[in-house]
mmCIF file with all atom_site columns, C-alpha atoms in Angstrom:
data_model
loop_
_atom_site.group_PDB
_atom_site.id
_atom_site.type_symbol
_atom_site.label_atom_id
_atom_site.label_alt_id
_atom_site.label_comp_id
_atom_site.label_asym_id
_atom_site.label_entity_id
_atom_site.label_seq_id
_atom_site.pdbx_PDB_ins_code
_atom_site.Cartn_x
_atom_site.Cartn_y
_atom_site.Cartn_z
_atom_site.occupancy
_atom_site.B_iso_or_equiv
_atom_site.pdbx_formal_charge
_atom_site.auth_seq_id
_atom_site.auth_comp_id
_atom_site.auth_asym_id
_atom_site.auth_atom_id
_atom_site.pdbx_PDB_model_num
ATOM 1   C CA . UNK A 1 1   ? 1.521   -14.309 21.913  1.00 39.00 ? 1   UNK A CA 1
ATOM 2   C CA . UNK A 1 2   ? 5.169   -13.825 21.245  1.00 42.00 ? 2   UNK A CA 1
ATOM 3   C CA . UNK A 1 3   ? 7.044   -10.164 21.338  1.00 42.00 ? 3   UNK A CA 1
ATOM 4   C CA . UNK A 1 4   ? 6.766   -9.642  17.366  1.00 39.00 ? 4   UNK A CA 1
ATOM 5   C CA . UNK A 1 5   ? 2.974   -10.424 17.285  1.00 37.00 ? 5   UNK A CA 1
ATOM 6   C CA . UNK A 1 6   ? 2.179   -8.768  20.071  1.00 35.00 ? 6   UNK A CA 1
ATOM 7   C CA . UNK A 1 7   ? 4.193   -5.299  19.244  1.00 37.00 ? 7   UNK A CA 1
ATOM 8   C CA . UNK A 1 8   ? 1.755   -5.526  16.393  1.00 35.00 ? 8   UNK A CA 1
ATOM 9   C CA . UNK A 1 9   ? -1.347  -6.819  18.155  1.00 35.00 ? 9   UNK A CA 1
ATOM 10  C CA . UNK A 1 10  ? -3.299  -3.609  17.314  1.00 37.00 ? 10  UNK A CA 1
ATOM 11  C CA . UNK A 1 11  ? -2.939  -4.314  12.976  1.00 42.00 ? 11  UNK A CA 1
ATOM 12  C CA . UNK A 1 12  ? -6.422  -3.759  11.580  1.00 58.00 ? 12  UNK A CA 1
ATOM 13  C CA . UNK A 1 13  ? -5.780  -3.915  7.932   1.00 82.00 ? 13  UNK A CA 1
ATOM 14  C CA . UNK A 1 14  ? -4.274  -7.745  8.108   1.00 90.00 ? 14  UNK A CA 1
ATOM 15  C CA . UNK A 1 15  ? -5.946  -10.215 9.477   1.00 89.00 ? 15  UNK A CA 1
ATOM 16  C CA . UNK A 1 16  ? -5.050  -12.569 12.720  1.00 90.00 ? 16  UNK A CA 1
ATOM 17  C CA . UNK A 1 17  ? -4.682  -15.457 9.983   1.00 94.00 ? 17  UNK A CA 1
ATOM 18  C CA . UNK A 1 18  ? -2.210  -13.327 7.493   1.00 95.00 ? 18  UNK A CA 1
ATOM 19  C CA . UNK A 1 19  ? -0.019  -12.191 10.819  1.00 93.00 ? 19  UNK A CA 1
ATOM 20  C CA . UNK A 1 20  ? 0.313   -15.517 12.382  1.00 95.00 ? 20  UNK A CA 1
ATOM 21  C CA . UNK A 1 21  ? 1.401   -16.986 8.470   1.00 96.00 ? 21  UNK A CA 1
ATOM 22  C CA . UNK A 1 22  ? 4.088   -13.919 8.893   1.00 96.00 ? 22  UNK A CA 1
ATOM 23  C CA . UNK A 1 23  ? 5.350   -14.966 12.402  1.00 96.00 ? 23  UNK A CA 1
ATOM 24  C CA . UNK A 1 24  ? 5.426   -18.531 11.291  1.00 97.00 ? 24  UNK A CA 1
ATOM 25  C CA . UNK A 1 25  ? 8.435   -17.837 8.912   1.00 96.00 ? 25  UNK A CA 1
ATOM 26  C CA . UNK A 1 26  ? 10.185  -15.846 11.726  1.00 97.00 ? 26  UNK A CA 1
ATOM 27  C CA . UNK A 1 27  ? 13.827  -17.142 12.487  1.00 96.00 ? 27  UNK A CA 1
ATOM 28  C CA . UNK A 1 28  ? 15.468  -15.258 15.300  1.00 96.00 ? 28  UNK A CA 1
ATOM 29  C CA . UNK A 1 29  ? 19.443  -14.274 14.667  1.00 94.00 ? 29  UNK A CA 1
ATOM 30  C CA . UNK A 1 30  ? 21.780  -13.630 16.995  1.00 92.00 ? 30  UNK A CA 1
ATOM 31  C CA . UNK A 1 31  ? 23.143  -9.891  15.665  1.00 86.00 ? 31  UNK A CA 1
ATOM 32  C CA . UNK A 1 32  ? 25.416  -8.326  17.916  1.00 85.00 ? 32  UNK A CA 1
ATOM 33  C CA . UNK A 1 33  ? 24.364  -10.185 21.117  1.00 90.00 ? 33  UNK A CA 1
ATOM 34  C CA . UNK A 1 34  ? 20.769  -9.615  20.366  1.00 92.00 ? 34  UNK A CA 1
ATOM 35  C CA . UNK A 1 35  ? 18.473  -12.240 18.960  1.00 95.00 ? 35  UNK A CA 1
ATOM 36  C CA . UNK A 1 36  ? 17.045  -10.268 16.440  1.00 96.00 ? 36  UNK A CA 1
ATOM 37  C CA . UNK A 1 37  ? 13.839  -11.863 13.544  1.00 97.00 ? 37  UNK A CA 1
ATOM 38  C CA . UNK A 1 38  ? 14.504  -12.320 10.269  1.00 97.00 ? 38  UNK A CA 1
ATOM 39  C CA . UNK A 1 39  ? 12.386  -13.627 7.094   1.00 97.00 ? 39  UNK A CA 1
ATOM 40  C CA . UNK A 1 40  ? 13.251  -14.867 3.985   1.00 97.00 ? 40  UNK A CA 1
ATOM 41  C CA . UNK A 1 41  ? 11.954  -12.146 1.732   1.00 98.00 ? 41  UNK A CA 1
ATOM 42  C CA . UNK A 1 42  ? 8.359   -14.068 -0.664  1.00 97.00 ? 42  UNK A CA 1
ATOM 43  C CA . UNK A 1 43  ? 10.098  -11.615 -3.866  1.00 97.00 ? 43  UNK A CA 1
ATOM 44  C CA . UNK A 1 44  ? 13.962  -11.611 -3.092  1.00 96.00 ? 44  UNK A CA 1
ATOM 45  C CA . UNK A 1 45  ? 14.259  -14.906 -2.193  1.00 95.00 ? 45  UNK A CA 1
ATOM 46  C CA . UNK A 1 46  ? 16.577  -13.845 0.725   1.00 96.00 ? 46  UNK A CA 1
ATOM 47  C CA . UNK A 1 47  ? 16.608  -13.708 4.722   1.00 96.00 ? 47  UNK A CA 1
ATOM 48  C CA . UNK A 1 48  ? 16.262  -9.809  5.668   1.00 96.00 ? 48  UNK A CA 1
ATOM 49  C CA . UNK A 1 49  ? 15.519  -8.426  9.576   1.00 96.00 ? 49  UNK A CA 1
ATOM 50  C CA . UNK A 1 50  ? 12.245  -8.252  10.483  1.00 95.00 ? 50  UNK A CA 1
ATOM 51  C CA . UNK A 1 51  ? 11.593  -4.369  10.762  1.00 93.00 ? 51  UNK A CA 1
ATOM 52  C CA . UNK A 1 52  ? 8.408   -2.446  11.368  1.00 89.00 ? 52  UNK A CA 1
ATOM 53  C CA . UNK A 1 53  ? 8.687   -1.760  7.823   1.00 91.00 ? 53  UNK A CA 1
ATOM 54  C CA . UNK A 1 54  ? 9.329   -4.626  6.697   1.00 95.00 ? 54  UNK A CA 1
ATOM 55  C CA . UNK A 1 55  ? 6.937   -6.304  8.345   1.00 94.00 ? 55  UNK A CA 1
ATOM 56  C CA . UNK A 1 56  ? 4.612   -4.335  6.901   1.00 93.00 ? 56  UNK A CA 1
ATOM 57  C CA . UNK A 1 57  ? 6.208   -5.108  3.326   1.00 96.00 ? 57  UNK A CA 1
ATOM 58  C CA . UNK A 1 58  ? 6.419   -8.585  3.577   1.00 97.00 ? 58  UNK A CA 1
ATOM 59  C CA . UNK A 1 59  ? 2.114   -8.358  4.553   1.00 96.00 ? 59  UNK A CA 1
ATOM 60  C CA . UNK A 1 60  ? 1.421   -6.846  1.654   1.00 97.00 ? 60  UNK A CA 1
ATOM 61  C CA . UNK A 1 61  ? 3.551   -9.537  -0.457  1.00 97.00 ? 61  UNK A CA 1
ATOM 62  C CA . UNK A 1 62  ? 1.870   -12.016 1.280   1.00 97.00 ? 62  UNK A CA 1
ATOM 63  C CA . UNK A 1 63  ? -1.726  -10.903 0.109   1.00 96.00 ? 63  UNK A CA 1
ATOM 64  C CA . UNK A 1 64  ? -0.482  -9.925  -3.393  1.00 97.00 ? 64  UNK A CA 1
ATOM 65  C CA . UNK A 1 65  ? 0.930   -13.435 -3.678  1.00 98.00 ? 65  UNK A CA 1
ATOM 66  C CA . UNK A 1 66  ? -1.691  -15.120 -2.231  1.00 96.00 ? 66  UNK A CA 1
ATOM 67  C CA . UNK A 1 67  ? -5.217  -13.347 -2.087  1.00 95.00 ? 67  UNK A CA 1
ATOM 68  C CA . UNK A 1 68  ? -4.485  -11.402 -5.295  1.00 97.00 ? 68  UNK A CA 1
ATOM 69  C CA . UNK A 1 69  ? -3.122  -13.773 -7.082  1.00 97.00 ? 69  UNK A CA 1
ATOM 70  C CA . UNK A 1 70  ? -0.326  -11.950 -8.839  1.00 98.00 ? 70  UNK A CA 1
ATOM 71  C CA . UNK A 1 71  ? 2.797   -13.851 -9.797  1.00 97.00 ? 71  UNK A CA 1
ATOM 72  C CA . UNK A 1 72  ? 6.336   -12.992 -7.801  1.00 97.00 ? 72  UNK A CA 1
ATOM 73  C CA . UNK A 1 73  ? 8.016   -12.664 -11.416 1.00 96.00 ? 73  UNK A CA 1
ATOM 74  C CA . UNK A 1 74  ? 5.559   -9.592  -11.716 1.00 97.00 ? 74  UNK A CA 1
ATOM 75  C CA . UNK A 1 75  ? 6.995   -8.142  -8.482  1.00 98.00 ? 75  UNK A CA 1
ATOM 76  C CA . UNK A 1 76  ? 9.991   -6.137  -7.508  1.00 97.00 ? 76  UNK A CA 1
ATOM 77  C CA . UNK A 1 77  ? 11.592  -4.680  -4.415  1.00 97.00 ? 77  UNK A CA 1
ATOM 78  C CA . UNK A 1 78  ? 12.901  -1.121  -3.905  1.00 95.00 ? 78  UNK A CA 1
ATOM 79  C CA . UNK A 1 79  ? 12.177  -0.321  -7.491  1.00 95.00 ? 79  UNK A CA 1
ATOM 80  C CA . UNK A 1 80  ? 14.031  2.512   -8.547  1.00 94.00 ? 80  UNK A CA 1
ATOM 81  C CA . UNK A 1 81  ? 12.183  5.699   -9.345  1.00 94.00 ? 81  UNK A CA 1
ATOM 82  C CA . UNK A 1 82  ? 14.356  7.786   -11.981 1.00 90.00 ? 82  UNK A CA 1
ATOM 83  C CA . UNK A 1 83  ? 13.097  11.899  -12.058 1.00 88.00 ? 83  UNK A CA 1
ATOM 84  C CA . UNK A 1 84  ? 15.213  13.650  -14.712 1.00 83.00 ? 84  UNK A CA 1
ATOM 85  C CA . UNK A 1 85  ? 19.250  12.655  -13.723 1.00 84.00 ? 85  UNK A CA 1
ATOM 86  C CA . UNK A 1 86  ? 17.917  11.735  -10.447 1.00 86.00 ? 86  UNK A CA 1
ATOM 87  C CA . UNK A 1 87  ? 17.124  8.121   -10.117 1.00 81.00 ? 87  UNK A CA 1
ATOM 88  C CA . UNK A 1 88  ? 18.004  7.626   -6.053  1.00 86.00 ? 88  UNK A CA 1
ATOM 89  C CA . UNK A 1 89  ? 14.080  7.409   -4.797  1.00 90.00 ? 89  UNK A CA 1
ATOM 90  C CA . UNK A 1 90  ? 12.984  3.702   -4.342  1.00 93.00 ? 90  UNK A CA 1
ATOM 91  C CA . UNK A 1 91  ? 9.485   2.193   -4.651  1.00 94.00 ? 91  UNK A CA 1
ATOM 92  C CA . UNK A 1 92  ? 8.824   -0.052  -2.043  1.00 95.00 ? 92  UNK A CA 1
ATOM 93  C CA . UNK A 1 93  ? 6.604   -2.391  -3.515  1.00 97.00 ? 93  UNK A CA 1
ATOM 94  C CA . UNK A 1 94  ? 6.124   -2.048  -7.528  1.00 98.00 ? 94  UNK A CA 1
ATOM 95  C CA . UNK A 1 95  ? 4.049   -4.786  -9.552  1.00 98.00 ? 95  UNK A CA 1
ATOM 96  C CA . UNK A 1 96  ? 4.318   -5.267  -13.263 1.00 98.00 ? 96  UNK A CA 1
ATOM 97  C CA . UNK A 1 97  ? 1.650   -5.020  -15.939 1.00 97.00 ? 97  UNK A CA 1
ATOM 98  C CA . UNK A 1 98  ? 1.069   -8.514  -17.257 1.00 94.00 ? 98  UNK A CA 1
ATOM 99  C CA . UNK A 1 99  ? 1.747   -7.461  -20.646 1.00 94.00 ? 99  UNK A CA 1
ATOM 100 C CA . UNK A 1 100 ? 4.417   -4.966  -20.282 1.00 94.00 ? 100 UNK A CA 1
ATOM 101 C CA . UNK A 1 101 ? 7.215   -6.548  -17.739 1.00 92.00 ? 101 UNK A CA 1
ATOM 102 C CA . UNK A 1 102 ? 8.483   -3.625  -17.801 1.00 93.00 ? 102 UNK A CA 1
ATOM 103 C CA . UNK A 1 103 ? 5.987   -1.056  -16.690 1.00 95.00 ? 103 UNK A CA 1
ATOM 104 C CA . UNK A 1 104 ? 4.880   -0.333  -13.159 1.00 97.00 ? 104 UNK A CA 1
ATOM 105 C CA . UNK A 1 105 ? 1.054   -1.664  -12.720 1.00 97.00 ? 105 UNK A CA 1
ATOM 106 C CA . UNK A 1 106 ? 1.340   -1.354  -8.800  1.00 97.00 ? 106 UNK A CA 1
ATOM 107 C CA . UNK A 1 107 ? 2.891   1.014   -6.469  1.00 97.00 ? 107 UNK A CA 1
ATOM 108 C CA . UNK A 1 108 ? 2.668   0.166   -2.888  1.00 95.00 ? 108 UNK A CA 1
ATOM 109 C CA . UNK A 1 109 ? 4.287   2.567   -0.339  1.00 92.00 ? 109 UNK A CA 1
ATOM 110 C CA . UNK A 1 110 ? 5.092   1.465   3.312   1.00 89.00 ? 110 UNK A CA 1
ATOM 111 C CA . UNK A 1 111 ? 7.944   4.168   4.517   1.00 75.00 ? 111 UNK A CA 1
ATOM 112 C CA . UNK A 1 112 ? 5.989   7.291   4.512   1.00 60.00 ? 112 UNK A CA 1
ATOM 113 C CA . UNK A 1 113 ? 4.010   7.518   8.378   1.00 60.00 ? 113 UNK A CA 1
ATOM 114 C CA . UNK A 1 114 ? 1.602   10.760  7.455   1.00 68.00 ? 114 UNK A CA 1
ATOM 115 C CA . UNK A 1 115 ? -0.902  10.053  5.098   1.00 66.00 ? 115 UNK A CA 1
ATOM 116 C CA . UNK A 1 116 ? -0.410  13.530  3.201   1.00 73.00 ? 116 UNK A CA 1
ATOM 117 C CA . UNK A 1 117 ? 3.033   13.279  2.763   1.00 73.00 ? 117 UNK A CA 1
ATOM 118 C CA . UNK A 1 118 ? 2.900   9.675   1.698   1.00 75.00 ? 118 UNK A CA 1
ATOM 119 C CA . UNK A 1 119 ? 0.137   10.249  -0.806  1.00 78.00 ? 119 UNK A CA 1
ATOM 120 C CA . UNK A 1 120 ? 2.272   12.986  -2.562  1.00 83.00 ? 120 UNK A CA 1
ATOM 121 C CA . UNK A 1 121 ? 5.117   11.135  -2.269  1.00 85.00 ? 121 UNK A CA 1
ATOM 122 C CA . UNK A 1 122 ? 3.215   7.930   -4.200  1.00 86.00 ? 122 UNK A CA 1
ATOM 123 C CA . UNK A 1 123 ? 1.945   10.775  -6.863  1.00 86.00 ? 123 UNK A CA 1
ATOM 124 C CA . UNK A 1 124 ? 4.883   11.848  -8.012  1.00 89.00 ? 124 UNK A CA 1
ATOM 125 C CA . UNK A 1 125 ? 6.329   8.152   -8.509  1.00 92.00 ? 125 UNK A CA 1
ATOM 126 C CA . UNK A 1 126 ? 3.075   7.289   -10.259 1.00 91.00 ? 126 UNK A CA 1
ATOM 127 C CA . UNK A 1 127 ? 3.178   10.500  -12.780 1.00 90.00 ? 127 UNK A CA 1
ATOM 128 C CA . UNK A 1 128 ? 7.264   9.307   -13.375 1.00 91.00 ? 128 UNK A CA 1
ATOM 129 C CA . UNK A 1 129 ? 6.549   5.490   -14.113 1.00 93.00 ? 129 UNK A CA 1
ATOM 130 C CA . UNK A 1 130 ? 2.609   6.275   -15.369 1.00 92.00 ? 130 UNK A CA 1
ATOM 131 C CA . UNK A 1 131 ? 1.383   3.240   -13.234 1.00 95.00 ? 131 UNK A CA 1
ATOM 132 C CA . UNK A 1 132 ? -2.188  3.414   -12.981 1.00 95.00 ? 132 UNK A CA 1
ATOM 133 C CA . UNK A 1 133 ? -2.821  2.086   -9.360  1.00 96.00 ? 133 UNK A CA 1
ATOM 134 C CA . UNK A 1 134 ? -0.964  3.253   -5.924  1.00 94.00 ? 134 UNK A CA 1
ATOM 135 C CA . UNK A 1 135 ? -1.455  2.236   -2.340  1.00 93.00 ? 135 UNK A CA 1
ATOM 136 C CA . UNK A 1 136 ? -0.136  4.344   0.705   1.00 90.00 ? 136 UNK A CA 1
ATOM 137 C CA . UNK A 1 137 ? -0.067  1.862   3.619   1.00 88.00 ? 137 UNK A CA 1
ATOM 138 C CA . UNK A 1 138 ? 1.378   2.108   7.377   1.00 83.00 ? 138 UNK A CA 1
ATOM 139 C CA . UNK A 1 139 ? 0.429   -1.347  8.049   1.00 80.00 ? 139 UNK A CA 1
ATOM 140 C CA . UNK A 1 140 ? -2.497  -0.095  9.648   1.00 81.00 ? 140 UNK A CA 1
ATOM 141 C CA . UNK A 1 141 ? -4.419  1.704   7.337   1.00 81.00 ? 141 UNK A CA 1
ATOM 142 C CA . UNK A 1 142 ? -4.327  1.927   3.715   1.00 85.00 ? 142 UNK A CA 1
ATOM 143 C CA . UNK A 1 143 ? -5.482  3.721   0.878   1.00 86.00 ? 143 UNK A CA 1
ATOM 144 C CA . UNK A 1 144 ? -5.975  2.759   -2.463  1.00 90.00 ? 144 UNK A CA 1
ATOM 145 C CA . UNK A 1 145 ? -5.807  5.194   -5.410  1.00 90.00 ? 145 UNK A CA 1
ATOM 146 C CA . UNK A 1 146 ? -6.733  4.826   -9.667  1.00 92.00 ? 146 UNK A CA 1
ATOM 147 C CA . UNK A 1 147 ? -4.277  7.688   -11.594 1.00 90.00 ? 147 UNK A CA 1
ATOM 148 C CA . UNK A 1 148 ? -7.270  8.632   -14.384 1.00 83.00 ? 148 UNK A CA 1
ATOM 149 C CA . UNK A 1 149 ? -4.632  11.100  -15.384 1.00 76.00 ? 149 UNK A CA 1
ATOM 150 C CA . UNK A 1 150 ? -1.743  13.044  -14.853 1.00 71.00 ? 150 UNK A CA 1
ATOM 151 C CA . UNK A 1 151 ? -3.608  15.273  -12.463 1.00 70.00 ? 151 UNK A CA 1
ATOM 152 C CA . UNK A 1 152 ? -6.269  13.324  -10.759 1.00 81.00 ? 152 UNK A CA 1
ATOM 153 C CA . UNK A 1 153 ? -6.144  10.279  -8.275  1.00 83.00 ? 153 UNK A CA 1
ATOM 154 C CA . UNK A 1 154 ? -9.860  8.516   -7.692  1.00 85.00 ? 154 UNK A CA 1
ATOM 155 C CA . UNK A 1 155 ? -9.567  6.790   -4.346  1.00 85.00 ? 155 UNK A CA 1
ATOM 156 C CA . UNK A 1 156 ? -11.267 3.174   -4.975  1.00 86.00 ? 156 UNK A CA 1
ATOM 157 C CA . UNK A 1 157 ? -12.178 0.576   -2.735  1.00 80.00 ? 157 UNK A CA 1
ATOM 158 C CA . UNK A 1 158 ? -9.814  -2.143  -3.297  1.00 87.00 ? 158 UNK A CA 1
ATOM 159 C CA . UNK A 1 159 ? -6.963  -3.235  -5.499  1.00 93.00 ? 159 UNK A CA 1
ATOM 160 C CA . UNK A 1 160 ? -8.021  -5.362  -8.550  1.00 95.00 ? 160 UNK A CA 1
ATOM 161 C CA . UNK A 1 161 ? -6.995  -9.488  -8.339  1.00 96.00 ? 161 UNK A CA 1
ATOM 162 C CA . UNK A 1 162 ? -4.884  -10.515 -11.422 1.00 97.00 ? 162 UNK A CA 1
ATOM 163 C CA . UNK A 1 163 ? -7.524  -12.013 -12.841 1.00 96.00 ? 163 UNK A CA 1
ATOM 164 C CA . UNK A 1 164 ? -9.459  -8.416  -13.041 1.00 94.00 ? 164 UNK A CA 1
ATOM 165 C CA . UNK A 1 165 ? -9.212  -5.555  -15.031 1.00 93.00 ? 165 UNK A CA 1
ATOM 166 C CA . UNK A 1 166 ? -9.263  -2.245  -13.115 1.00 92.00 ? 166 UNK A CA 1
ATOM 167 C CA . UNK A 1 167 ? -12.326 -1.160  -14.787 1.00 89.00 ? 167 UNK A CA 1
ATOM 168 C CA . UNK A 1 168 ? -13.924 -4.017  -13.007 1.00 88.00 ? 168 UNK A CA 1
ATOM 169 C CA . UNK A 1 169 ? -13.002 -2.608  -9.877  1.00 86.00 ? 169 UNK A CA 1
ATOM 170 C CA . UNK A 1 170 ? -13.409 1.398   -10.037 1.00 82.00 ? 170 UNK A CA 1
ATOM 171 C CA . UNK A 1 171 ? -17.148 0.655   -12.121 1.00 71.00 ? 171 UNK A CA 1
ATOM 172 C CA . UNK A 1 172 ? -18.309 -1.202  -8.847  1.00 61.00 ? 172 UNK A CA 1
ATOM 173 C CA . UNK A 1 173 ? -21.123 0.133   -8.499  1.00 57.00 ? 173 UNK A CA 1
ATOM 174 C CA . UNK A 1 174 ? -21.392 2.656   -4.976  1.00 53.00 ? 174 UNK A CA 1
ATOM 175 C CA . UNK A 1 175 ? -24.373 1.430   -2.893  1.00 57.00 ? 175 UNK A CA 1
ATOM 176 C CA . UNK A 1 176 ? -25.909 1.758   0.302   1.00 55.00 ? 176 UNK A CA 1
ATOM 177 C CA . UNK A 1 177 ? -24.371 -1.484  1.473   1.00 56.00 ? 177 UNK A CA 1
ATOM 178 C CA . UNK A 1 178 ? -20.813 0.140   0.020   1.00 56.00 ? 178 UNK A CA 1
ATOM 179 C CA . UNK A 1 179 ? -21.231 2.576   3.023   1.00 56.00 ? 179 UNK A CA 1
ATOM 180 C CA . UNK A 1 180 ? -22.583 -0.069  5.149   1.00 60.00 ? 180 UNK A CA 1
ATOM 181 C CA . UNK A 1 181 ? -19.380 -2.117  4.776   1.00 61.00 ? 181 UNK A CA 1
ATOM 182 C CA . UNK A 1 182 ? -16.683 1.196   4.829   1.00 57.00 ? 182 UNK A CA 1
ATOM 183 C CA . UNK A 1 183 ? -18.773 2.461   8.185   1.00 60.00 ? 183 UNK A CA 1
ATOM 184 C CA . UNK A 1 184 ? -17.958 -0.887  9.601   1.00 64.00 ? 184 UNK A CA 1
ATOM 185 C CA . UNK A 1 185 ? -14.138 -0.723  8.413   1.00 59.00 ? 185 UNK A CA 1
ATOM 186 C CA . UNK A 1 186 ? -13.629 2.455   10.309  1.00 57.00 ? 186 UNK A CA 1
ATOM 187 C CA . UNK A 1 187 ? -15.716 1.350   13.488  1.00 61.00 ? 187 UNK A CA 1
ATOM 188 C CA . UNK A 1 188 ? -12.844 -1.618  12.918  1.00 59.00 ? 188 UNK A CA 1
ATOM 189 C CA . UNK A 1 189 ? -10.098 0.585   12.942  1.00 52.00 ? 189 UNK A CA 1
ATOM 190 C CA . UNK A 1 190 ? -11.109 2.438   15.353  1.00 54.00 ? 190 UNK A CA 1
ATOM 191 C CA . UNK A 1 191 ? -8.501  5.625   16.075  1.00 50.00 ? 191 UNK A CA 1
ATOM 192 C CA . UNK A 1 192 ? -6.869  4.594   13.561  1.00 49.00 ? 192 UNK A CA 1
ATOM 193 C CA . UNK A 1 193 ? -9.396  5.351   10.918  1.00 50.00 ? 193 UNK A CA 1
ATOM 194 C CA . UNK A 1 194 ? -10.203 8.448   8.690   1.00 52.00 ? 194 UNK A CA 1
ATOM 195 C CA . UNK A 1 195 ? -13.540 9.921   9.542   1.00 55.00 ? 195 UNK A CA 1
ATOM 196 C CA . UNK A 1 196 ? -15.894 9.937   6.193   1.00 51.00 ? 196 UNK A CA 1
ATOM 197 C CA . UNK A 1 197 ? -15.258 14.223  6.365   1.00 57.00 ? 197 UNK A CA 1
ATOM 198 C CA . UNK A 1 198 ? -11.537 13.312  6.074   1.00 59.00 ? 198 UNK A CA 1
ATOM 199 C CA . UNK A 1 199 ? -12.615 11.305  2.909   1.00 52.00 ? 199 UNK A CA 1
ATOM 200 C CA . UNK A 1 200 ? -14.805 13.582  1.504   1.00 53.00 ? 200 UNK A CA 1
ATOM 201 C CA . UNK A 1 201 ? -12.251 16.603  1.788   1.00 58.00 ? 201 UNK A CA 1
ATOM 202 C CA . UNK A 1 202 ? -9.571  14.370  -0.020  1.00 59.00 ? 202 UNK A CA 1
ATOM 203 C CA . UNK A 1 203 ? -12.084 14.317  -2.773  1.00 52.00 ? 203 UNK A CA 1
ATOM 204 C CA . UNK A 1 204 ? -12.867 17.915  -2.809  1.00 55.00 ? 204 UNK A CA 1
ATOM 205 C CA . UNK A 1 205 ? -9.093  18.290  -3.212  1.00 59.00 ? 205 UNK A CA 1
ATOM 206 C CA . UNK A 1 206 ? -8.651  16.133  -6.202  1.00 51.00 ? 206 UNK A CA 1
ATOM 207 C CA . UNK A 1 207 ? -11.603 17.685  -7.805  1.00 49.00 ? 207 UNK A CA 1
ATOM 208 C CA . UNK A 1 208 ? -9.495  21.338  -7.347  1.00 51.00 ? 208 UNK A CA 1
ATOM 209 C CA . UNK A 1 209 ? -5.755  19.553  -7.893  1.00 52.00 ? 209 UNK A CA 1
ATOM 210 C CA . UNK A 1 210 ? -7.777  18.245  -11.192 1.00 51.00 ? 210 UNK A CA 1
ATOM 211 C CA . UNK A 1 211 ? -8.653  21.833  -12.167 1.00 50.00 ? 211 UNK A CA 1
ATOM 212 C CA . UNK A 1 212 ? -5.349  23.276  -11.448 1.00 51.00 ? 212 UNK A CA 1
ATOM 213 C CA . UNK A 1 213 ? -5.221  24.195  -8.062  1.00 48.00 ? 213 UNK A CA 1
ATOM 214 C CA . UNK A 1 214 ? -2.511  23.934  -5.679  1.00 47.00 ? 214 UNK A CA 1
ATOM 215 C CA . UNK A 1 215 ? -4.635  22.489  -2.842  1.00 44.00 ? 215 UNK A CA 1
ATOM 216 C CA . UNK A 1 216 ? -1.305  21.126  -0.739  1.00 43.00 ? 216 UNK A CA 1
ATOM 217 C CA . UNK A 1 217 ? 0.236   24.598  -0.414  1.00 43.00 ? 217 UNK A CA 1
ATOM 218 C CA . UNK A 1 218 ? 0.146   25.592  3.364   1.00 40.00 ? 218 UNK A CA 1
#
């Protein structure tokens, strides 16, 4: 296993088969007597270094691309996130409805390492574009969110492919094989994953942010 698979050896949220299609498009660079790996970006069509973050970013490309079967013209990169005058926040990931080019479908976030903080931080940038999906990811984890409206975020089990609506997705239908198959995600993950009381209470909190109350002040 080389370094840059094996920094990452303990990634439970991409498979052994996405990583080693990653590491397969690694060049190393020499940059400033270091070799360094870079990839040519699947949206920007350029070579960029080979970050944690990035790394993480270039994943998720990979399985929107490819197992979700959106198109790259759909896509954009450090989409800019405009709040009143202020338009300095980037979006790390943003995908396009299919029949507005123009408006934010997707919202993927890779920077933000807490959950909390990364889950507010998606919120706000889904109430100022009003796209209706959002995923907080640290490459190990991720969480996937529907905005039903301006106030409440439904966590759901999976993004929808292209070729589904997100009805099709959020009216799944929770069974006892649905917990079957989360229980065995988190046994997966291991210490990495969120205990079923951590999910529950994030409910409880939408259910009180939906009614008004300021559940995130400390």
């Amino acid at each position: 296993m080389n370094k840059i698979a094996a920094e990452f050896s303990e990634f439970v949220l991409f498979s052994e088969e996405e990583a080693r299609a990653l590491d397969a498009r690694v060049v190393m660079r020499e940059n400033r007597g270091k070799q360094v790996p870079y990839v040519t970006c699947l949206v920007r069509d350029k070579e960029v270094q080979l970050k944690s973050e990035e790394r993480t970013r270039q994943l998720w490309l990979a399985r929107l691309i490819d197992k979700l079967g959106y198109a790259r013209s759909r896509i954009a990169i450090e989409y800019p996130i405009t709040f009143g005058r202020d338009s300095s926040k980037r979006a790390d990931i943003v995908v396009f409805d299919a029949d507005r080019p123009t408006v934010p479908y997707i919202i993927v976030e890779v920077k933000q390492p807490k959950y909390k903080d990364g889950k507010e931080q998606l919120r706000s940038y889904a109430h100022a574009t009003g796209a209706p999906l959002a995923v907080w990811s640290d490459g190990i984890l991720a969480e996937v969110w529907h905005r039903k409206n301006p106030n409440y975020f439904m966590p759901i089990h999976e993004l929808p492919r292209a070729d589904q609506t997100i009805e099709q997705v959020v009216d799944q239908p929770w069974t006892i094989q649905t917990l079957i198959d989360l229980e065995e995600e988190r046994v997966k993950e291991g210490k990495f994953a969120r205990s079923l009381r951590d999910l529950i209470e994030d409910m409880e909190d939408e259910v009180l942010a939906n009614a008004g109350v300021d559940v995130f002040e400390e």
